[in-house]
Structure formats: C-alpha cells, structure tokens
CSV table of C-alpha atoms in Angstrom, one decimal:
chain,number,residue,atom,x,y,z
Z,1,MET,CA,-85.4,-25.6,32.4
Z,2,ARG,CA,-83.4,-22.8,34.1
Z,3,LEU,CA,-80.1,-24.6,34.2
Z,4,PRO,CA,-79.7,-24.9,30.4
Z,5,PHE,CA,-80.6,-21.2,30.1
Z,6,LEU,CA,-77.9,-20.2,32.6
Z,7,SER,CA,-75.4,-22.4,30.9
Z,8,LEU,CA,-76.2,-20.8,27.6
Z,9,LEU,CA,-75.9,-17.4,29.1
Z,10,ILE,CA,-72.5,-18.1,30.6
Z,11,VAL,CA,-71.3,-19.5,27.3
Z,12,CYS,CA,-72.4,-16.3,25.5
Z,13,LEU,CA,-70.8,-14.1,28.1
Z,14,CYS,CA,-67.5,-16.0,27.7
Z,15,ALA,CA,-67.6,-15.7,24.0
Z,16,LEU,CA,-68.3,-12.0,24.2
Z,17,THR,CA,-65.3,-11.6,26.6
Z,18,ILE,CA,-62.9,-13.5,24.3
Z,19,ARG,CA,-64.1,-11.5,21.3
Z,20,THR,CA,-63.5,-8.2,23.2
Z,21,LEU,CA,-60.0,-9.4,24.2
Z,22,HIS,CA,-59.2,-10.3,20.6
Z,23,ALA,CA,-60.4,-6.9,19.5
Z,24,GLN,CA,-58.2,-5.2,22.0
Z,25,GLN,CA,-55.2,-7.2,20.9
Z,26,LYS,CA,-55.8,-6.7,17.2
Z,27,PRO,CA,-52.7,-5.2,15.5
Z,28,ALA,CA,-52.8,-1.8,13.8
Z,29,ASP,CA,-54.5,-1.7,10.4
Z,30,VAL,CA,-51.3,-0.6,8.9
Z,31,PRO,CA,-48.4,-2.9,10.0
Z,32,LEU,CA,-45.5,-1.1,11.6
Z,33,GLY,CA,-42.2,-2.2,10.1
Z,34,PHE,CA,-38.6,-1.7,11.4
Z,35,GLU,CA,-38.1,1.2,9.0
Z,36,GLU,CA,-41.1,3.2,10.5
Z,37,TYR,CA,-40.5,2.2,14.1
Z,38,ASP,CA,-38.8,5.2,15.8
Z,39,PRO,CA,-39.9,5.5,19.4
Z,40,VAL,CA,-39.5,8.7,21.4
Z,41,SER,CA,-37.5,7.9,24.6
Z,42,THR,CA,-39.3,8.4,27.8
Z,43,LEU,CA,-36.0,8.5,29.7
Z,44,LYS,CA,-35.4,11.8,31.6
Z,45,VAL,CA,-31.7,12.6,31.9
Z,46,PRO,CA,-29.7,15.8,31.5
Z,47,GLU,CA,-29.3,17.0,27.9
Z,48,HIS,CA,-26.7,19.2,26.3
Z,49,LYS,CA,-27.8,19.7,22.7
Z,50,LEU,CA,-24.9,21.5,21.0
Z,51,THR,CA,-25.0,23.3,17.7
Z,52,ARG,CA,-21.5,24.9,18.0
Z,53,ALA,CA,-18.2,23.3,18.9
Z,54,LYS,CA,-16.6,24.3,22.2
Z,55,TYR,CA,-13.3,25.2,20.3
Z,56,PRO,CA,-12.7,26.2,16.7
Z,57,PHE,CA,-12.1,23.1,14.7
Z,58,ILE,CA,-10.6,22.0,11.4
Z,59,ASP,CA,-12.7,19.7,9.3
Z,60,VAL,CA,-10.1,17.7,7.4
Z,61,HIS,CA,-12.7,15.7,5.4
Z,62,ASN,CA,-15.1,17.7,3.4
Z,63,HIS,CA,-16.3,17.9,-0.2
Z,64,GLN,CA,-17.4,21.0,-2.0
Z,65,TRP,CA,-18.2,20.4,-5.6
Z,66,ASP,CA,-18.9,24.0,-6.6
Z,67,MET,CA,-15.9,25.8,-5.1
Z,68,ASP,CA,-14.8,26.8,-8.5
Z,69,ASP,CA,-17.5,29.3,-9.2
Z,70,ALA,CA,-19.9,29.6,-6.2
Z,71,SER,CA,-19.8,32.5,-3.8
Z,72,LEU,CA,-17.8,31.3,-0.8
Z,73,LYS,CA,-19.2,33.8,1.7
Z,74,PRO,CA,-22.4,31.8,2.5
Z,75,LEU,CA,-20.1,28.8,3.1
Z,76,LEU,CA,-18.0,30.8,5.5
Z,77,SER,CA,-21.1,32.0,7.3
Z,78,GLU,CA,-22.3,28.4,7.9
Z,79,MET,CA,-18.8,27.6,9.2
Z,80,ASP,CA,-19.0,30.5,11.6
Z,81,LYS,CA,-22.2,29.1,13.1
Z,82,LEU,CA,-20.5,25.8,13.8
Z,83,ASN,CA,-17.3,27.4,15.0
Z,84,MET,CA,-15.4,25.7,12.2
Z,85,GLY,CA,-12.1,27.5,11.7
Z,86,ILE,CA,-10.8,25.7,8.6
Z,87,MET,CA,-12.5,23.5,6.0
Z,88,VAL,CA,-10.4,21.1,3.9
Z,89,ASN,CA,-12.0,20.5,0.5
Z,90,LEU,CA,-10.6,17.1,-0.4
Z,91,SER,CA,-12.1,17.2,-3.9
Z,92,GLY,CA,-9.6,19.7,-5.2
Z,93,ARG,CA,-9.7,18.4,-8.7
Z,94,ALA,CA,-13.3,17.2,-8.6
Z,95,TRP,CA,-14.1,14.7,-11.4
Z,96,GLY,CA,-13.9,14.6,-15.2
Z,97,SER,CA,-11.3,14.8,-17.8
Z,98,GLU,CA,-7.8,16.2,-17.2
Z,99,ALA,CA,-8.8,19.5,-18.7
Z,100,GLU,CA,-11.9,19.7,-16.6
Z,101,SER,CA,-10.0,18.7,-13.5
Z,102,ASP,CA,-7.3,21.3,-14.2
Z,103,LYS,CA,-9.9,24.0,-14.7
Z,104,PHE,CA,-11.8,23.1,-11.4
Z,105,PHE,CA,-8.5,23.1,-9.4
Z,106,THR,CA,-7.3,26.4,-10.9
Z,107,LYS,CA,-10.6,28.2,-10.6
Z,108,SER,CA,-11.2,26.9,-7.0
Z,109,LEU,CA,-7.8,28.3,-5.9
Z,110,ALA,CA,-8.6,31.6,-7.6
Z,111,ASN,CA,-12.0,31.8,-6.0
Z,112,ILE,CA,-10.4,31.2,-2.5
Z,113,LYS,CA,-7.8,33.9,-3.2
Z,114,GLN,CA,-10.4,36.4,-4.4
Z,115,THR,CA,-12.5,35.7,-1.3
Z,116,ASN,CA,-9.4,36.5,0.7
Z,117,THR,CA,-9.8,33.8,3.3
Z,118,PRO,CA,-7.2,31.4,4.9
Z,119,ARG,CA,-10.1,29.2,6.1
Z,120,LEU,CA,-10.7,27.2,2.9
Z,121,ILE,CA,-8.0,24.9,1.6
Z,122,LEU,CA,-7.7,22.2,-1.1
Z,123,PHE,CA,-6.2,18.8,-1.4
Z,124,THR,CA,-5.3,17.5,-4.8
Z,125,ASN,CA,-6.2,14.2,-6.4
Z,126,ILE,CA,-4.6,11.6,-8.7
Z,127,LEU,CA,-5.9,11.4,-12.2
Z,128,PHE,CA,-5.8,7.6,-12.8
Z,129,ASP,CA,-6.8,7.7,-16.5
Z,130,GLY,CA,-4.0,6.2,-18.5
Z,131,ILE,CA,-2.2,4.4,-15.6
Z,132,GLY,CA,0.0,1.8,-17.2
Z,133,THR,CA,0.9,3.8,-20.2
Z,134,PRO,CA,4.6,5.0,-20.6
Z,135,GLY,CA,5.4,8.0,-18.5
Z,136,TRP,CA,2.1,8.0,-16.5
Z,137,THR,CA,3.8,7.7,-13.1
Z,138,GLU,CA,6.3,10.5,-13.9
Z,139,ALA,CA,3.6,12.8,-15.2
Z,140,SER,CA,1.5,12.2,-12.1
Z,141,VAL,CA,4.4,13.0,-9.8
Z,142,LYS,CA,5.0,16.3,-11.7
Z,143,ARG,CA,1.3,17.2,-11.5
Z,144,LEU,CA,1.4,16.6,-7.7
Z,145,GLU,CA,4.5,18.8,-7.4
Z,146,ALA,CA,2.8,21.6,-9.4
Z,147,ASP,CA,-0.4,21.4,-7.5
Z,148,VAL,CA,1.4,21.7,-4.1
Z,149,LYS,CA,3.4,24.6,-5.5
Z,150,ALA,CA,0.1,26.2,-6.6
Z,151,GLY,CA,-1.5,25.8,-3.2
Z,152,ALA,CA,-2.6,22.3,-2.5
Z,153,HIS,CA,-2.0,21.2,1.1
Z,154,GLY,CA,-2.3,17.4,0.7
Z,155,LEU,CA,-3.4,14.5,-1.4
Z,156,LYS,CA,-6.8,12.7,-1.2
Z,157,ILE,CA,-7.3,9.1,-2.4
Z,158,TYR,CA,-10.8,8.0,-3.1
Z,159,LYS,CA,-12.1,4.5,-2.4
Z,160,ASN,CA,-12.3,3.6,-6.1
Z,161,LEU,CA,-8.6,2.8,-5.9
Z,162,GLY,CA,-8.4,-1.0,-5.3
Z,163,MET,CA,-12.1,-1.5,-6.2
Z,164,ASP,CA,-12.8,0.0,-9.5
Z,165,ILE,CA,-9.8,1.7,-11.2
Z,166,LYS,CA,-8.3,-0.3,-14.0
Z,167,ASP,CA,-5.1,0.3,-15.9
Z,168,ALA,CA,-4.6,0.7,-19.6
Z,169,GLY,CA,-4.6,-3.0,-20.1
Z,170,GLY,CA,-7.9,-3.5,-18.2
Z,171,LYS,CA,-6.4,-4.9,-15.1
Z,172,LEU,CA,-7.7,-3.8,-11.7
Z,173,VAL,CA,-5.2,-1.5,-9.9
Z,174,ALA,CA,-4.3,-2.5,-6.4
Z,175,ILE,CA,-3.8,0.1,-3.7
Z,176,ASP,CA,-0.2,-1.0,-3.3
Z,177,ASP,CA,0.5,-1.1,-7.0
Z,178,PRO,CA,4.2,-0.4,-7.4
Z,179,ARG,CA,3.4,2.2,-10.1
Z,180,LEU,CA,2.1,4.4,-7.3
Z,181,ASP,CA,5.1,4.1,-5.0
Z,182,PRO,CA,6.8,7.2,-6.4
Z,183,ILE,CA,3.7,9.3,-5.6
Z,184,TRP,CA,3.5,8.1,-2.0
Z,185,ALA,CA,7.2,8.7,-1.6
Z,186,ARG,CA,7.0,12.2,-3.1
Z,187,CYS,CA,4.2,13.2,-0.7
Z,188,GLY,CA,6.6,12.3,2.2
Z,189,GLN,CA,9.3,14.4,0.6
Z,190,LEU,CA,7.0,17.4,0.1
Z,191,GLY,CA,5.8,17.1,3.7
Z,192,ILE,CA,2.1,16.7,2.8
Z,193,PRO,CA,-0.3,14.1,4.2
Z,194,VAL,CA,-2.2,11.5,2.2
Z,195,LEU,CA,-5.8,11.2,3.3
Z,196,ILE,CA,-6.9,7.8,2.0
Z,197,HIS,CA,-10.3,6.2,2.0
Z,198,THR,CA,-10.2,2.5,1.4
Z,199,ALA,CA,-13.2,0.1,1.2
Z,200,ASP,CA,-16.4,0.6,3.1
Z,201,PRO,CA,-17.9,-0.9,6.3
Z,202,LYS,CA,-17.4,-4.6,6.5
Z,203,SER,CA,-21.2,-5.1,6.7
Z,204,PHE,CA,-21.4,-4.1,3.1
Z,205,TRP,CA,-19.7,-7.4,2.2
Z,206,ASP,CA,-21.7,-9.5,4.6
Z,207,PRO,CA,-24.9,-11.3,3.8
Z,208,MET,CA,-27.9,-9.0,3.8
Z,209,ASP,CA,-29.9,-10.8,6.4
Z,210,ARG,CA,-31.5,-10.2,9.8
Z,211,TYR,CA,-28.0,-10.3,11.4
Z,212,ASN,CA,-26.5,-7.5,9.4
Z,213,GLU,CA,-26.4,-4.2,11.3
Z,214,ARG,CA,-26.5,-2.2,8.0
Z,215,TRP,CA,-29.5,-4.0,6.7
Z,216,LEU,CA,-31.7,-0.9,6.5
Z,217,GLU,CA,-28.9,1.2,4.9
Z,218,LEU,CA,-28.4,-1.6,2.3
Z,219,LYS,CA,-32.1,-1.8,1.6
Z,220,LEU,CA,-32.4,2.0,1.2
Z,221,HIS,CA,-29.1,2.2,-0.8
Z,222,PRO,CA,-28.8,-1.1,-2.6
Z,223,ASN,CA,-25.8,0.2,-4.7
Z,224,ARG,CA,-23.7,0.0,-1.5
Z,225,LYS,CA,-24.0,-3.8,-1.3
Z,226,ARG,CA,-20.8,-5.5,-2.4
Z,227,GLY,CA,-21.3,-8.7,-4.4
Z,228,ALA,CA,-19.4,-11.8,-5.0
Z,229,ASN,CA,-17.3,-10.1,-7.7
Z,230,SER,CA,-16.1,-7.4,-5.4
Z,231,VAL,CA,-12.5,-7.4,-4.0
Z,232,ASP,CA,-12.4,-9.0,-0.6
Z,233,TRP,CA,-12.7,-6.4,2.2
Z,234,ALA,CA,-9.7,-7.8,4.2
Z,235,LYS,CA,-7.6,-7.8,1.0
Z,236,LEU,CA,-8.3,-4.1,0.4
Z,237,LEU,CA,-7.2,-3.2,3.9
Z,238,ASP,CA,-4.1,-5.4,3.7
Z,239,GLN,CA,-3.1,-3.5,0.5
Z,240,GLN,CA,-3.6,-0.2,2.3
Z,241,HIS,CA,-1.6,-1.3,5.3
Z,242,HIS,CA,1.1,-2.4,2.9
Z,243,ILE,CA,1.7,1.1,1.6
Z,244,PHE,CA,1.8,2.4,5.2
Z,245,GLN,CA,4.6,-0.1,5.8
Z,246,LYS,CA,6.4,0.6,2.5
Z,247,HIS,CA,6.4,4.4,3.1
Z,248,PRO,CA,7.2,5.1,6.7
Z,249,LYS,CA,8.3,8.7,6.0
Z,250,THR,CA,4.9,9.6,4.5
Z,251,THR,CA,2.0,10.5,6.8
Z,252,PHE,CA,-1.3,8.8,5.9
Z,253,ILE,CA,-4.6,9.9,7.4
Z,254,ASN,CA,-6.8,6.9,7.4
Z,255,ALA,CA,-10.4,8.1,6.6
Z,256,HIS,CA,-13.3,6.7,8.7
Z,257,MET,CA,-10.8,5.3,11.3
Z,258,GLY,CA,-9.8,2.7,8.7
Z,259,TRP,CA,-13.2,1.0,9.1
Z,260,TYR,CA,-12.2,-0.3,12.5
Z,261,PRO,CA,-14.1,2.1,14.8
Z,262,ASN,CA,-16.2,-0.9,15.9
Z,263,ASN,CA,-13.1,-2.9,16.8
Z,264,LEU,CA,-10.9,-0.5,18.8
Z,265,GLY,CA,-8.7,-3.4,20.1
Z,266,LYS,CA,-7.8,-4.2,16.5
Z,267,LEU,CA,-7.3,-0.6,15.6
Z,268,ASP,CA,-5.1,-0.1,18.7
Z,269,SER,CA,-2.8,-2.9,17.4
Z,270,LEU,CA,-2.6,-1.2,14.0
Z,271,MET,CA,-1.7,2.1,15.6
Z,272,ARG,CA,1.3,0.4,17.2
Z,273,VAL,CA,2.4,-1.3,13.9
Z,274,TYR,CA,2.1,1.8,11.7
Z,275,PRO,CA,3.3,4.9,13.5
Z,276,ASN,CA,2.8,7.0,10.3
Z,277,MET,CA,-1.0,6.2,10.3
Z,278,MET,CA,-3.3,8.9,11.6
Z,279,LEU,CA,-7.1,8.6,12.0
Z,280,GLU,CA,-10.0,10.6,10.9
Z,281,ILE,CA,-13.5,10.2,12.4
Z,282,GLY,CA,-15.8,11.1,9.5
Z,283,ALA,CA,-19.0,9.1,9.2
Z,284,VAL,CA,-18.1,6.8,12.2
Z,285,ILE,CA,-19.3,8.9,15.2
Z,286,ALA,CA,-22.2,6.5,15.6
Z,287,GLU,CA,-19.7,3.7,16.3
Z,288,LEU,CA,-17.9,5.8,18.9
Z,289,GLY,CA,-21.2,7.0,20.5
Z,290,ARG,CA,-22.3,3.5,21.4
Z,291,GLN,CA,-19.1,2.6,23.3
Z,292,PRO,CA,-18.3,5.9,25.1
Z,293,ARG,CA,-15.9,4.4,27.8
Z,294,ALA,CA,-13.9,2.3,25.3
Z,295,ALA,CA,-13.8,5.2,22.8
Z,296,HIS,CA,-12.8,7.7,25.6
Z,297,ALA,CA,-9.9,5.5,26.6
Z,298,PHE,CA,-8.8,5.0,22.9
Z,299,PHE,CA,-8.9,8.8,22.2
Z,300,VAL,CA,-6.9,9.6,25.4
Z,301,LYS,CA,-4.3,7.0,24.5
Z,302,HIS,CA,-4.0,8.1,20.8
Z,303,GLN,CA,-4.8,11.8,21.4
Z,304,ASP,CA,-1.9,12.9,19.1
Z,305,ARG,CA,-3.0,10.9,16.1
Z,306,ILE,CA,-6.7,11.6,15.6
Z,307,VAL,CA,-8.2,14.5,13.6
Z,308,PHE,CA,-11.8,15.7,13.1
Z,309,GLY,CA,-13.6,15.0,9.9
Z,310,LYS,CA,-17.2,14.8,8.9
Z,311,ASP,CA,-17.3,13.9,5.1
Z,312,SER,CA,-20.7,15.0,3.8
Z,313,TRP,CA,-21.5,18.7,4.1
Z,314,VAL,CA,-24.8,18.7,6.1
Z,315,PRO,CA,-24.3,21.5,8.8
Z,316,SER,CA,-27.1,20.2,11.1
Z,317,GLU,CA,-25.4,16.8,11.5
Z,318,TYR,CA,-22.3,18.3,13.2
Z,319,ALA,CA,-24.4,18.6,16.3
Z,320,THR,CA,-24.1,14.8,16.9
Z,321,TYR,CA,-20.3,15.0,16.6
Z,322,PHE,CA,-20.1,17.8,19.1
Z,323,ARG,CA,-22.4,16.1,21.6
Z,324,VAL,CA,-20.6,12.7,21.4
Z,325,LEU,CA,-17.1,14.3,21.7
Z,326,GLU,CA,-17.8,17.0,24.3
Z,327,THR,CA,-20.6,15.9,26.6
Z,328,ALA,CA,-21.5,13.0,29.0
Z,329,ASP,CA,-25.1,12.9,27.8
Z,330,GLU,CA,-26.8,9.5,27.7
Z,331,TYR,CA,-29.1,7.8,25.3
Z,332,PHE,CA,-29.7,10.4,22.6
Z,333,PRO,CA,-30.5,9.7,18.9
Z,334,TYR,CA,-28.2,9.7,15.9
Z,335,HIS,CA,-29.1,11.9,13.0
Z,336,LYS,CA,-29.7,9.0,10.5
Z,337,LYS,CA,-31.5,5.9,11.6
Z,338,TYR,CA,-30.2,3.8,8.7
Z,339,HIS,CA,-26.6,4.4,9.9
Z,340,ALA,CA,-27.4,3.8,13.6
Z,341,PHE,CA,-30.7,2.6,15.0
Z,342,TRP,CA,-29.1,2.5,18.4
Z,343,ARG,CA,-28.6,5.5,20.7
Z,344,MET,CA,-25.6,7.6,21.4
Z,345,TYR,CA,-23.6,8.4,24.6
Z,346,GLY,CA,-21.1,11.2,25.1
Z,347,MET,CA,-17.4,10.5,25.5
Z,348,ALA,CA,-16.8,13.6,27.6
Z,349,LEU,CA,-13.3,14.1,26.3
Z,350,PRO,CA,-10.9,16.2,28.4
Z,351,ASP,CA,-10.3,19.7,27.1
Z,352,GLU,CA,-6.7,19.0,26.1
Z,353,VAL,CA,-7.7,15.9,24.1
Z,354,LEU,CA,-10.6,17.8,22.5
Z,355,LYS,CA,-8.3,20.6,21.4
Z,356,LYS,CA,-5.9,18.1,19.7
Z,357,VAL,CA,-8.8,16.3,17.9
Z,358,TYR,CA,-10.4,19.6,16.9
Z,359,TYR,CA,-7.4,21.5,15.6
Z,360,LYS,CA,-4.0,20.9,17.2
Z,361,ASN,CA,-3.2,17.7,15.4
Z,362,ALA,CA,-4.4,19.0,12.0
Z,363,LEU,CA,-2.2,22.1,12.4
Z,364,ARG,CA,0.8,19.8,12.9
Z,365,LEU,CA,0.0,17.4,10.1
Z,366,ILE,CA,-1.2,19.7,7.3
Z,367,PRO,CA,1.4,22.3,6.2
Z,368,GLY,CA,0.5,25.9,5.6
Z,369,LEU,CA,-2.5,26.3,7.8
Z,370,ASP,CA,-3.1,29.7,9.6
Z,371,LYS,CA,-2.4,28.9,13.3
Z,372,SER,CA,-3.6,32.4,14.3
Z,373,LEU,CA,-7.2,31.2,13.8
Z,374,PHE,CA,-6.9,28.9,16.9
Z,375,PRO,CA,-6.1,29.3,20.6
Z,376,ASN,CA,-2.9,27.9,21.9
C-alpha cells in the first residue's frame, strides 16, 4: 500500500513544481509594448553630456512664428545658453494672405532692428497663391528683390512645393516648374542662397509594417504617412535635383541632407554631380549618430559644404547634436524615441571641421552676417 502513496506524492510534488515555474514565467499583468519599452542601459562608458556647443554656431534652419511682436530678449538669452551666435528664421513671411505675410515680414524686421541685434536674421518665402495667372512670376521676382533690399538674407522653400501647391488651373506645381526658373536665377544674381526642403523620409512612403523603421512615428503622427495619391518620393527628389542642374550659379542648401543621411554613398555621388548643392543637418542627427565612422569620413570629405541646422526650436534637444558632432561617446539615447529607437555614437569631428559646420560655411554662404561674432 506504500508504493501507490509514494507515487501519488511524487505526482503531486511534480505538479506543484510545474505550477510554480509557470507562476514565475507568467507575463506582467499589463503587457509591455514597443512604445513603452525603453530600457536604461547598464553599459558603463565615458560620458560627455553637453548643453553648450564648443564654438559659437549659426543655426541656419529655425522657425520663429512670433518674431513680429514678441520680445526677442528671452530668445537671445536661450541662444546664449547654447552658444548660438546667429539664428536664421526661415519663416520670414510666416503663413497667411499676402497682406498678412507682408505685415509679419515688415514687423519682424522692425522688431529685430528695435532689439538692436545682428544675431537674428530672416529668410523670405514665395507666396504661391495665384501662380499661373498673368504676371505672377514677374511679381514674385520683384517681391524677392524688395525683400532682400529690406533685409532678407536668403529664400526658404517649404516641402509643400511639389506635393500640395496647385496653380490657378488646379494643376499640381512641380518643383522644377519653368514658371519658377526666374526666381531661382534671380537668387543666384542677388548672391543669396535657397534653402529648400523637399519631400520627407522615404519611410513615410513605405508600407507601415513591422519592417518600417518609422513605424512608431507614423503610428503617433498618422498625418505623416504618404498614401497612394502622393507624388512619388523619387520623383520629388528628381525634380529638386533638376533645378540644381538648371541653375548652377545659384547656391541651394538642401535641408535634412536631402533625405539621404542614411545613404551617404548615394549622397556622396550627388555632391559630385551638383557642386552648387550644400547640405544642412536638421532633424537627421539620429541617422548620423548610428554610423559615426561613415559620417565622420563624409563630413571630413565635404567639410566645406555642410552647415548646422536644427529645424524645430526645442533648446534641450540641441544637446544631442553637440554630443554627436563633438564627442566620441558611445551608445547614448536620442531625445525622441519615435525618431530613433536606436542609440547614438559620437562622430568626434576635428576642430577645423567642426568650426566649418558650426559657422564658417554659413558665413561664406549667407551674405550680410556679422563675422565679428565668431572666432577666426
């Protein structure tokens, strides 16, 4: 009678052990999704967390929507903390009707003059309303000339050109539309650069599936997803490159590194084909920070044709740019997970290259900047 009892006891003990193991392996009551998973690295390596640039820098890609009537002293104070020498407000004409745009531009220039600072400058913008009507091109060229005479230092083109802007007849306006040629040509004659933003990251056009690196960004910002009715990504870039080719005497600053920061081999070939194309690094530092050796080599090779830009005005985020450009730090987080769930590595740029990216190239490309604000 003892044997069956022992067998029963063993079975009970085994069942209890299995139940305990299952209890230990039971997942958390609240499932942890990709959005929430944000582990703190246990890696112990040297850290150089920077909140201030090593050299004074020029941010050639910024947007200030209240420069017409806001006090500019707090803005200058924030710039001082970052060691920003000059900020370029690309939204010189803001948005709205022609009258509203004129008012914003005029009041912004007056506000800067009243603040008595050479550290805030404006680019102007094209007013596309009415394109295709008689005299539109001529009027746009005259407005450009007047704006430059009044104090604009360059022209900014938004990404809606090629994707959303339609002419008076309802037809989508291509980036290389011939009606815009006199504007690009006049910029070259006036000696001002055209900072142009075309398209968005290629991933915005790709299927929103588990293979898309921008999946989380598209989930959080569904309006950024480009559908079947959107203009093809490659076609948009071809149109942009076409105007670079057509206007070799005009300097174009390609915003966001032309959306090729994740393909530096391709970008290198474009740099050879279009010598009038410069690059700006706004919103793509995460791409550079995950390939520090390749990015370092690219920046050294093209050190005379890259300028600093950030795009959105969030002062705390500049720290990532400084750390990627200046240090040799390893495996540190980006400031927005939905832009980059991977970690950053410093490029450790040589001082002379860093100076060119931070201010020397911009001083050469953008007329009328105060060079006394920067070291030699």
